[in-house]
Coordinates of C-alpha atoms in Angstrom, one line a residue:
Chain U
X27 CA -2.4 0.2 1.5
X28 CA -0.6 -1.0 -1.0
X29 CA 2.7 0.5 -1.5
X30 CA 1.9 0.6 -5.5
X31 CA 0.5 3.9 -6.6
X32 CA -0.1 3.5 -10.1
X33 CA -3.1 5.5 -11.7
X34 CA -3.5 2.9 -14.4
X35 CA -4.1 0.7 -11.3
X36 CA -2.8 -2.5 -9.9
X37 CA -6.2 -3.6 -7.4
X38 CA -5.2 -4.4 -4.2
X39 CA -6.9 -7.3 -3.4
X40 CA -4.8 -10.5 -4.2
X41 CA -7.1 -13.4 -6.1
X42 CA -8.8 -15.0 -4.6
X43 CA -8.2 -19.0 -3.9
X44 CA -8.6 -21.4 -6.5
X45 CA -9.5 -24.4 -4.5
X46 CA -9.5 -25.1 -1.0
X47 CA -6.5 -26.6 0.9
X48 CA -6.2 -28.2 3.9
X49 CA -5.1 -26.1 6.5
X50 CA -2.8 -29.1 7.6
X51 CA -0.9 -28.9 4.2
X52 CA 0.2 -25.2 5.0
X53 CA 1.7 -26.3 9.1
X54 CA 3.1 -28.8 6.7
X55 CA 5.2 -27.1 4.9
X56 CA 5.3 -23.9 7.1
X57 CA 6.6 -24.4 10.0
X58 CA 9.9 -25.6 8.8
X59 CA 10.6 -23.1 5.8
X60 CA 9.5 -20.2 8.8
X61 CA 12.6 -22.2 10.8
X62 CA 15.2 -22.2 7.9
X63 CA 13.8 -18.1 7.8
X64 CA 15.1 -17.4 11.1
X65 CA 18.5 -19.6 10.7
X66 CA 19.4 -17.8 7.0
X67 CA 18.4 -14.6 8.5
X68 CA 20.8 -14.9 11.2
X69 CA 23.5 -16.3 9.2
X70 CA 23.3 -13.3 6.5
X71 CA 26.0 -11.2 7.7
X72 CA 28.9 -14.0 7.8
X73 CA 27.2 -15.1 3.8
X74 CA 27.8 -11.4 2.3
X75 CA 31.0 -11.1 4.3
X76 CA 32.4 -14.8 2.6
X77 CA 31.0 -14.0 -0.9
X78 CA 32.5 -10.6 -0.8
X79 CA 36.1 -11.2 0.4
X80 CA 36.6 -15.1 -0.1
X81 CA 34.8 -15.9 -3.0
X82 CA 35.2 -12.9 -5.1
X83 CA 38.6 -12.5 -3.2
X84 CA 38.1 -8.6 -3.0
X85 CA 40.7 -6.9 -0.9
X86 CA 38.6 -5.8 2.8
X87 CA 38.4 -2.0 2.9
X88 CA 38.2 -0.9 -0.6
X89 CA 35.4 1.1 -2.5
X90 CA 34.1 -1.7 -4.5
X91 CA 34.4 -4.9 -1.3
X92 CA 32.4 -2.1 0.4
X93 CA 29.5 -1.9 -2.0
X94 CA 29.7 -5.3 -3.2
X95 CA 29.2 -6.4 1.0
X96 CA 26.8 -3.6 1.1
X97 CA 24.8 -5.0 -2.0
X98 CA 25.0 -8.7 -1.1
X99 CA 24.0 -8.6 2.8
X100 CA 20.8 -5.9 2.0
X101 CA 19.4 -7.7 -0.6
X102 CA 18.4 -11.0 0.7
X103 CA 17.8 -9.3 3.9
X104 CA 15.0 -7.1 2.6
X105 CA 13.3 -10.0 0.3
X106 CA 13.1 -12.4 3.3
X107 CA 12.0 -9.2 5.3
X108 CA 9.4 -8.3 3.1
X109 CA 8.1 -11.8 2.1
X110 CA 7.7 -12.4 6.1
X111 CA 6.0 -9.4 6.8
X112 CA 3.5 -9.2 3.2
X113 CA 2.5 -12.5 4.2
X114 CA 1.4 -11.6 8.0
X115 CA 0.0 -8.4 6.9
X116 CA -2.2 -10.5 3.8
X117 CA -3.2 -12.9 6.8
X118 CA -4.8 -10.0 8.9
X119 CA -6.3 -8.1 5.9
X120 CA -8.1 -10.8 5.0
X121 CA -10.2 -10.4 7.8
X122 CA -11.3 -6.5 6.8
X123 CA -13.0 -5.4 3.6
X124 CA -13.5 -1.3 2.9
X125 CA -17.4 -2.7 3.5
X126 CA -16.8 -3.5 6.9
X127 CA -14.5 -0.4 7.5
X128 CA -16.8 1.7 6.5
X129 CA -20.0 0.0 8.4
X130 CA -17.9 0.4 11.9
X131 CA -16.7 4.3 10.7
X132 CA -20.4 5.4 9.6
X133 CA -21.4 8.0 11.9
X134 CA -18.4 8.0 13.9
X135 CA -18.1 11.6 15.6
X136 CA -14.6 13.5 14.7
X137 CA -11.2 13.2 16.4
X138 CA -12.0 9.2 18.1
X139 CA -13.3 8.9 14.0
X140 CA -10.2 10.1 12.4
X141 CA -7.9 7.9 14.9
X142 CA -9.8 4.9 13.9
X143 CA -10.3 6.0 10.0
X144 CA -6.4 6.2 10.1
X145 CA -5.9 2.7 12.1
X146 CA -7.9 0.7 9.7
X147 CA -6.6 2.4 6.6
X148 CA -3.1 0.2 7.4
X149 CA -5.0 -2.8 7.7
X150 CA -7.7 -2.7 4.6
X151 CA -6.8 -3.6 1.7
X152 CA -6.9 -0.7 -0.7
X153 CA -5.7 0.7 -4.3
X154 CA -5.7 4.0 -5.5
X155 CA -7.4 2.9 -8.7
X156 CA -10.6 2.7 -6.5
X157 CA -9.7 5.7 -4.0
X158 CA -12.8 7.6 -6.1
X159 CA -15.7 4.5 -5.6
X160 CA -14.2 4.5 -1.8
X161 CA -14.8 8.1 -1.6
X162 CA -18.0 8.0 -2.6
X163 CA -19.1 4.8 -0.5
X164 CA -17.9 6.4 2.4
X165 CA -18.9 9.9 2.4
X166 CA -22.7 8.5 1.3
X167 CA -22.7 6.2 4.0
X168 CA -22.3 9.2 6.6
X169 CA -18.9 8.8 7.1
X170 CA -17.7 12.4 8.0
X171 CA -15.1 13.8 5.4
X172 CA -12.5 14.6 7.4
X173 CA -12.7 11.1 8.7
X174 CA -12.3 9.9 4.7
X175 CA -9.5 11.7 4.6
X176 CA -7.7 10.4 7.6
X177 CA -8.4 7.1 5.6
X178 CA -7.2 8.1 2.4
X179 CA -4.2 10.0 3.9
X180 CA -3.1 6.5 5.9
X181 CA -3.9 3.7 3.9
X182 CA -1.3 4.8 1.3
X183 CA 1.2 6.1 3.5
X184 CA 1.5 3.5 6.1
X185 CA 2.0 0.4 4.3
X186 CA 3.6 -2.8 5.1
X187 CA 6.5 -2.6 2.4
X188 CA 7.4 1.0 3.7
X189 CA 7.8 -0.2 7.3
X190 CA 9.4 -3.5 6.2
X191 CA 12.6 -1.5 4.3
X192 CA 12.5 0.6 7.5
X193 CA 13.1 -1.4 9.9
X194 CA 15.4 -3.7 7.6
X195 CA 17.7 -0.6 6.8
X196 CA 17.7 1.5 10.0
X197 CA 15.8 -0.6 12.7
X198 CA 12.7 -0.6 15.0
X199 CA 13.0 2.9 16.2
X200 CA 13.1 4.5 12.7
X201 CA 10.2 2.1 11.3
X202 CA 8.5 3.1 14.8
X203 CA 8.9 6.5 14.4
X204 CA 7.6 6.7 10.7
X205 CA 4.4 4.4 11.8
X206 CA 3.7 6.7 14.6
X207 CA 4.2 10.0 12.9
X208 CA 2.5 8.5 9.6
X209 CA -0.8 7.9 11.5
X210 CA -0.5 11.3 13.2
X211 CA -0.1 13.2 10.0
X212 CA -3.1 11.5 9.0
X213 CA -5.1 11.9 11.8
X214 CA -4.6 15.4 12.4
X215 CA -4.6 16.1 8.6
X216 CA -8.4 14.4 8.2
X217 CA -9.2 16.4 11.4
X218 CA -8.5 19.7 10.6
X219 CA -10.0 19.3 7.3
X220 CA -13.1 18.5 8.9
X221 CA -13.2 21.0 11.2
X222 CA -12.8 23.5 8.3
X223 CA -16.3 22.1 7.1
X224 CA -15.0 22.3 3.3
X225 CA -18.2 19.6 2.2
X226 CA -19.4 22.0 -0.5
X227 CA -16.0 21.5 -1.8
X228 CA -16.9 18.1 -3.3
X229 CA -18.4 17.7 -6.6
X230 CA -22.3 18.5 -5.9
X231 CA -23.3 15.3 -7.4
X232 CA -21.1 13.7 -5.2
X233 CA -23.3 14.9 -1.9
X234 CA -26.9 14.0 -3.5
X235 CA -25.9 10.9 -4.1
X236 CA -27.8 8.2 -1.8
X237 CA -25.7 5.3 -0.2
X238 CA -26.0 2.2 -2.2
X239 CA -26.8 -0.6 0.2
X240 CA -24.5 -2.7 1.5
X241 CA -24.5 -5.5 -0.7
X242 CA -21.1 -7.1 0.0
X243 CA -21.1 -10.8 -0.3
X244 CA -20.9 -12.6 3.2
X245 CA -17.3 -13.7 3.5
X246 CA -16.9 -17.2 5.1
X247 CA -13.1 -18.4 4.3
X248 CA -11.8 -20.4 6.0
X249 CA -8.0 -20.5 7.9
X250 CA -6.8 -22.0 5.0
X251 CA -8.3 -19.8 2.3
X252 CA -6.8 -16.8 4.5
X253 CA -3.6 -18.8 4.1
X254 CA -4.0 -18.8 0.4
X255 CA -4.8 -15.1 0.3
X256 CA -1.8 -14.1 1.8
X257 CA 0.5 -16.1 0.1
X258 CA -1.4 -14.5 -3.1
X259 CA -0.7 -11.2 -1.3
X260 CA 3.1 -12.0 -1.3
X261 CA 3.4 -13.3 -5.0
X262 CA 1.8 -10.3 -5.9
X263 CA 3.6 -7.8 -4.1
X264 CA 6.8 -9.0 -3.8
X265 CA 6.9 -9.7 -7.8
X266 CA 5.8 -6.1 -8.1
X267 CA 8.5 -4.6 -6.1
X268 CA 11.0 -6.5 -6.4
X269 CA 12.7 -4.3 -9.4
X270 CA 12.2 -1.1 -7.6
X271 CA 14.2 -2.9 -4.4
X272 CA 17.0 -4.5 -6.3
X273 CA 18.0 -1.5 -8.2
X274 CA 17.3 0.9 -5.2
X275 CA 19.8 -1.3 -3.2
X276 CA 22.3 -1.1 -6.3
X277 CA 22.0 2.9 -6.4
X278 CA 22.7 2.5 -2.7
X279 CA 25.5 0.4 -2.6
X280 CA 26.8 2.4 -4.7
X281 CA 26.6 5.3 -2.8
X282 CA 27.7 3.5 0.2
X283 CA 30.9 2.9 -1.0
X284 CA 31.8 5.2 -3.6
X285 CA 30.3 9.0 -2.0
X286 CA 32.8 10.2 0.7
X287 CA 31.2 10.8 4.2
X288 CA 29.4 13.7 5.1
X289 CA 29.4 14.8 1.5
X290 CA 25.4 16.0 1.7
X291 CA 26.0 17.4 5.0
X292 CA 25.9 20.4 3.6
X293 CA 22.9 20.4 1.9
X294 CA 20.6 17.5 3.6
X295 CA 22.0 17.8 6.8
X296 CA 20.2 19.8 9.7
X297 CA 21.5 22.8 9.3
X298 CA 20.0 23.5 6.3
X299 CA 16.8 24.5 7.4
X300 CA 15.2 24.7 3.9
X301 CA 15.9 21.2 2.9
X302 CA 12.9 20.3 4.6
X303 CA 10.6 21.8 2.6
X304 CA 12.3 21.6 -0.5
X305 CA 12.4 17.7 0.4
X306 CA 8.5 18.0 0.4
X307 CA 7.9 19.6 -2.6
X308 CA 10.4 17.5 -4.5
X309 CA 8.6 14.4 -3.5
X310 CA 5.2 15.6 -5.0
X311 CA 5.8 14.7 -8.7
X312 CA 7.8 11.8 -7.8
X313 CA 6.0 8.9 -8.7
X314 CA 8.0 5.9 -7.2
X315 CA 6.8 3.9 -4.3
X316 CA 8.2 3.0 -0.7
X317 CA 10.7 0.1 -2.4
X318 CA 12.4 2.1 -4.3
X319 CA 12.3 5.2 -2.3
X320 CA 14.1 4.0 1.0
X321 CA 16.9 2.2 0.3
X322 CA 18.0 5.3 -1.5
X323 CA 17.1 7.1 1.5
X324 CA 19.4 4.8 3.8
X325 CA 22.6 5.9 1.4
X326 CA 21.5 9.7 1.3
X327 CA 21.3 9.4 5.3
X328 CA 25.0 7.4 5.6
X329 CA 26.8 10.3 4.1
X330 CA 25.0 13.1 6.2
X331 CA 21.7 13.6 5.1
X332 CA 19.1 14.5 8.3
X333 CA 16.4 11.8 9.2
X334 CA 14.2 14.5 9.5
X335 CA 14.8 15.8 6.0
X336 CA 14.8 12.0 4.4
X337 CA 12.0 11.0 6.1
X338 CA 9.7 14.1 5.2
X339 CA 11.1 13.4 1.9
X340 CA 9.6 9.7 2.0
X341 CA 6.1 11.0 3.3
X342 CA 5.7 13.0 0.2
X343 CA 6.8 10.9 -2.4
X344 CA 4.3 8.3 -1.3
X345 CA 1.4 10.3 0.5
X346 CA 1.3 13.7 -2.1
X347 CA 0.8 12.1 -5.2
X348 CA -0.1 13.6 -8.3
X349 CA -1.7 10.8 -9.4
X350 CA -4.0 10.4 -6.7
X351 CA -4.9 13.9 -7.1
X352 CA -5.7 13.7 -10.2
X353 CA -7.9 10.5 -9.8
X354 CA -9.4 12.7 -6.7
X355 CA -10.6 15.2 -9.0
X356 CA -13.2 13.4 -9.8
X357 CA -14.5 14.2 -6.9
X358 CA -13.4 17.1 -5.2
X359 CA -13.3 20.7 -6.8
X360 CA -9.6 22.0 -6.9
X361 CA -9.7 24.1 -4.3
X362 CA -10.4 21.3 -1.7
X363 CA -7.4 19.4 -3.2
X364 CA -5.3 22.4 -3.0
X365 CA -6.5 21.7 0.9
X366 CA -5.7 18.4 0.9
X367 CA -2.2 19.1 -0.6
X368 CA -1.5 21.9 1.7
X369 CA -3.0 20.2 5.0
X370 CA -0.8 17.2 4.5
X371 CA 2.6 19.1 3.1
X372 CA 2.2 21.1 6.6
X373 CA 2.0 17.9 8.6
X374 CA 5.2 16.4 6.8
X375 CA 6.8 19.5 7.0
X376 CA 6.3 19.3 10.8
X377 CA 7.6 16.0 11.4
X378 CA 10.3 16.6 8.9
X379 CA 11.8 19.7 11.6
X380 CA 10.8 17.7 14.6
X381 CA 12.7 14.9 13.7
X382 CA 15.4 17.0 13.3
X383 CA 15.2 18.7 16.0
X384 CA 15.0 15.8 18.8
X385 CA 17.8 13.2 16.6
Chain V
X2 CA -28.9 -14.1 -16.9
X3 CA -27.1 -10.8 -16.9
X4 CA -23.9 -10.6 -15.4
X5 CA -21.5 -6.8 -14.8
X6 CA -18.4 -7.1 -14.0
X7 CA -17.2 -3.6 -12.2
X8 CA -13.9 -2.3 -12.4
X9 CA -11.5 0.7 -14.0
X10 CA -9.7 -1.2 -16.5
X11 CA -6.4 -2.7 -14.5
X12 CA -5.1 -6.0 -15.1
X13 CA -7.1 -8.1 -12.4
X14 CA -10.5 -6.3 -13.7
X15 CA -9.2 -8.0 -17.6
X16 CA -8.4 -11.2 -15.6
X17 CA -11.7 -11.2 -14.2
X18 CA -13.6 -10.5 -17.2
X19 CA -11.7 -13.7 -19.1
X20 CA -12.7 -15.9 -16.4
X21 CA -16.5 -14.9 -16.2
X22 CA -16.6 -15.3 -20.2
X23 CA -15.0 -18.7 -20.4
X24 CA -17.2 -19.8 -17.3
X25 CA -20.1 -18.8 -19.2
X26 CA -19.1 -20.4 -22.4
X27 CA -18.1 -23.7 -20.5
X28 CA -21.7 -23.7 -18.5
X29 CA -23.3 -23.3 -22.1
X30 CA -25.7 -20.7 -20.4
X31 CA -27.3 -17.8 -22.0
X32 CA -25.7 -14.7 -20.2
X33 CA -24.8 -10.8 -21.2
X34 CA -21.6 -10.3 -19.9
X35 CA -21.2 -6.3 -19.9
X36 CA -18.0 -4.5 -18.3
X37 CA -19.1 -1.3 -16.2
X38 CA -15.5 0.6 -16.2
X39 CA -17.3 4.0 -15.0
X40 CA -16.3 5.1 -11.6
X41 CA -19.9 6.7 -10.7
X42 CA -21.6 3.6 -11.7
X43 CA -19.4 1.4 -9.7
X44 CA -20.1 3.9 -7.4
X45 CA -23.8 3.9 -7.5
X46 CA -23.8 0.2 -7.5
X47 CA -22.0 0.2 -4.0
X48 CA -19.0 -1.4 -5.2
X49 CA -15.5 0.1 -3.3
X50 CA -13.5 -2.6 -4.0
X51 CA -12.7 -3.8 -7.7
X52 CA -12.7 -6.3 -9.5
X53 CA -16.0 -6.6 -8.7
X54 CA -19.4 -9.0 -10.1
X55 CA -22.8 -8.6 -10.0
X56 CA -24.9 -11.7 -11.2
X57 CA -28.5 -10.8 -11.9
X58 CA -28.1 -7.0 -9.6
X59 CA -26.3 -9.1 -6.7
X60 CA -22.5 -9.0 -5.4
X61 CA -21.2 -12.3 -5.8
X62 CA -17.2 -11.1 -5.4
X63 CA -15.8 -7.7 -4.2
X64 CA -11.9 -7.3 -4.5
X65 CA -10.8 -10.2 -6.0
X66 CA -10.6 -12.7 -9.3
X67 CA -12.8 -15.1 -8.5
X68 CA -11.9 -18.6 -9.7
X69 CA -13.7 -20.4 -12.8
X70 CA -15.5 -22.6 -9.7
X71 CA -16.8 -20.0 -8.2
X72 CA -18.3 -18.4 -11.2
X73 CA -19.4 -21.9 -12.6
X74 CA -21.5 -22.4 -8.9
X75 CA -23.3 -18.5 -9.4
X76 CA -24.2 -19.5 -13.0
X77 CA -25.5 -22.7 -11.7
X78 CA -28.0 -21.4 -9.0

């Protein structure tokens, strides 16, 4: 799940390595950059707090100190965040292929199928430029559709960067929470869609068409070339994003320090019980990715938004995507992707009021 | 030798393309070097993961660029 959704595509897969290196040169160098990690990280609050008032001298308390704190603590944190985390997540996806994800979920039966479709769509690597050969593999394989879905619906939606900005901005129990209710979305999304049997509702060449044989190269790399992998996993990713991060931290420092508390109260707060669904509509066209999305999210919620309401809002910009749809049209007649839209939109709409409901 | 190289036309498909043709030219082999950018027939061909290339009607690399290397040993044996 790459947290990119362009249609004009960006593969997943990071390049592969150019020559082999000793494993020894990686614990090397390693070990000690993963210490000075953990003794920068710590020391990030005191940094912003010195840049801010002692070496830009601004006055503690003011709009602009503020944002200017606000600005100068997230940013750092979410890059060292991120480039932790990409690289971790690279290391164990280098160990799954979509060949080998679908050879364990051919013939699964439905329900323990879509839990595990949905599982291993966070930890294969995927891009929505190839969501339509995917399709295809899988369903001619014998993977059961709704079980594709619960695939397609995950990989996307649960990604690394999106959990990675979560926990950086509001902690474990909000990243937690969105992993959890991600999965279940698509889980019982993929399910229900299979139990409404809609198979005729994909293209008809799509169903005669045989299962090419699994022809995927045996993959012997080594720990080293898994090293290499990832850390082609974080140049990649983290040089994609990093745009979308910096400027969605400026819009919310900005915000932080400049919109008076409470001031969406009134409209994203939790009495407002249409915001939900409005938040899940809006998201649809939107075409942005989890970077930009959540550090946005963290201002809108610091002046009174709902998590419910931000978070269903979040689901839909990176889960419902027009794009994706329209790549999935390939495939599917309209009607099931009207489905697929609805099935999903219900699901977010759900945790959206439960969220609000419980917090 | 005839060598497809599978994938929809984003940048890592281009990058893999370039790499195949200069390994070709630098192993002075004869090979057709064809670009398959149709999503059925990467389908059909069992590729789910692009970039992908197919030396003679076998997956050598799903997924990835490969390296020059890598292309230069297929084009060898």
């Amino acid at each position: 799940m790459n947290s990119e959704r362009q249609p004009a595509c960006a593969c997943a897969a990071p390049a592969a390595p150019a020559a082999p290196a000793g494993l020894g040169r990686y614990l090397f160098w390693g070990l000690p950059l993963l210490a000075a990690w953990f003794a920068l990280y710590r020391f990030l609050p005191d940094l912003s707090r010195w840049l801010t008032y002692d070496l830009l001298g601004l006055a503690p308390g003011g709009h602009l100190a503020d944002a200017v704190e606000f600005f100068l603590y997230d940013t750092p944190k979410v890059f060292m965040l991120l480039t932790l985390v990409v690289f971790g997540v690279g290391l164990v996806r280098s160990y799954f292929s979509p060949e080998r994800t679908r050879s364990i979920l051919a013939g699964r039966r439905e329900a323990a199928g879509n839990v595990l479709s949905a599982s291993l769509g966070i930890v294969t690597p995927f891009c929505s430029c190839s969501a339509v050969p995917l399709f295809i593999g899988f369903v001619s394989a014998g993977v059961p559709l709704g079980v594709t879905f619960s695939f397609l619906i995950a990989a996307p939606m649960v990604n690394e960067v999106a959990l990675v900005l979560l926990y950086g901005l509001f902690g474990w129990k909000v990243a937690g929470l969105y992993l959890a209710t991600g999965l279940a979305v698509a889980i019982s999304a993929g399910w229900v869609i299979g139990r409404l049997g809609l198979e005729h509702w994909t293209e008809d060449w799509v169903r005669q068409m045989r299962a090419a044989p699994d022809m995927a190269p045996e993959d012997r790399l080594s720990l080293a070339d898994r090293v290499e992998y990832a850390l082609e996993a974080v140049r990649e990713i983290v040089g994609k994003v990093w745009p979308y991060v910096v400027a969605g931290i400026a819009v919310g420092a900005g915000i932080h320090g400049y919109v008076p508390q409470d001031f969406l109260a009134g409209i994203m707060g939790k009495s407002a019980w249409w915001s939900v669904p409005l938040a899940v509509v809006l998201g649809i066209p939107m075409y942005a990715n989890a970077a930009g999305v959540v550090p946005v999210i963290q201002a809108l919620m610091a002046k009174g938004a709902a998590l419910g309401t931000v978070l269903a809002f979040m689901m839909s910009v990176i889960a419902l995507s027009l794009p994706e749809m329209l790549i999935l049209r390939k495939v599917l007649k309209p009607k099931l992707i009207a489905v697929f839209a609805g099935v999903v939109g219900a699901g977010i709409l759900l945790v959206g009021y439960l969220f609000n409901l419980v917090l | 030798m005839q060598i497809k190289i599978f994938g929809p036309g984003c940048a890592k498909c281009h990058q893999t393309e370039d790499v195949v043709r200069a390994a070709v030219a630098e192993s002075g082999q004869t090979a057709e070097v064809v670009k398959v950018s149709d999503m059925l027939e990467i389908a059909a061909a069992g590729v789910m993961s692009t970039p992908a290339v197919m030396v003679d009607g076998k997956l050598m690399s799903l997924g990835k660029v490969p390296a020059k290397a890598e292309v230069l040993s297929w084009l060898a044996s």
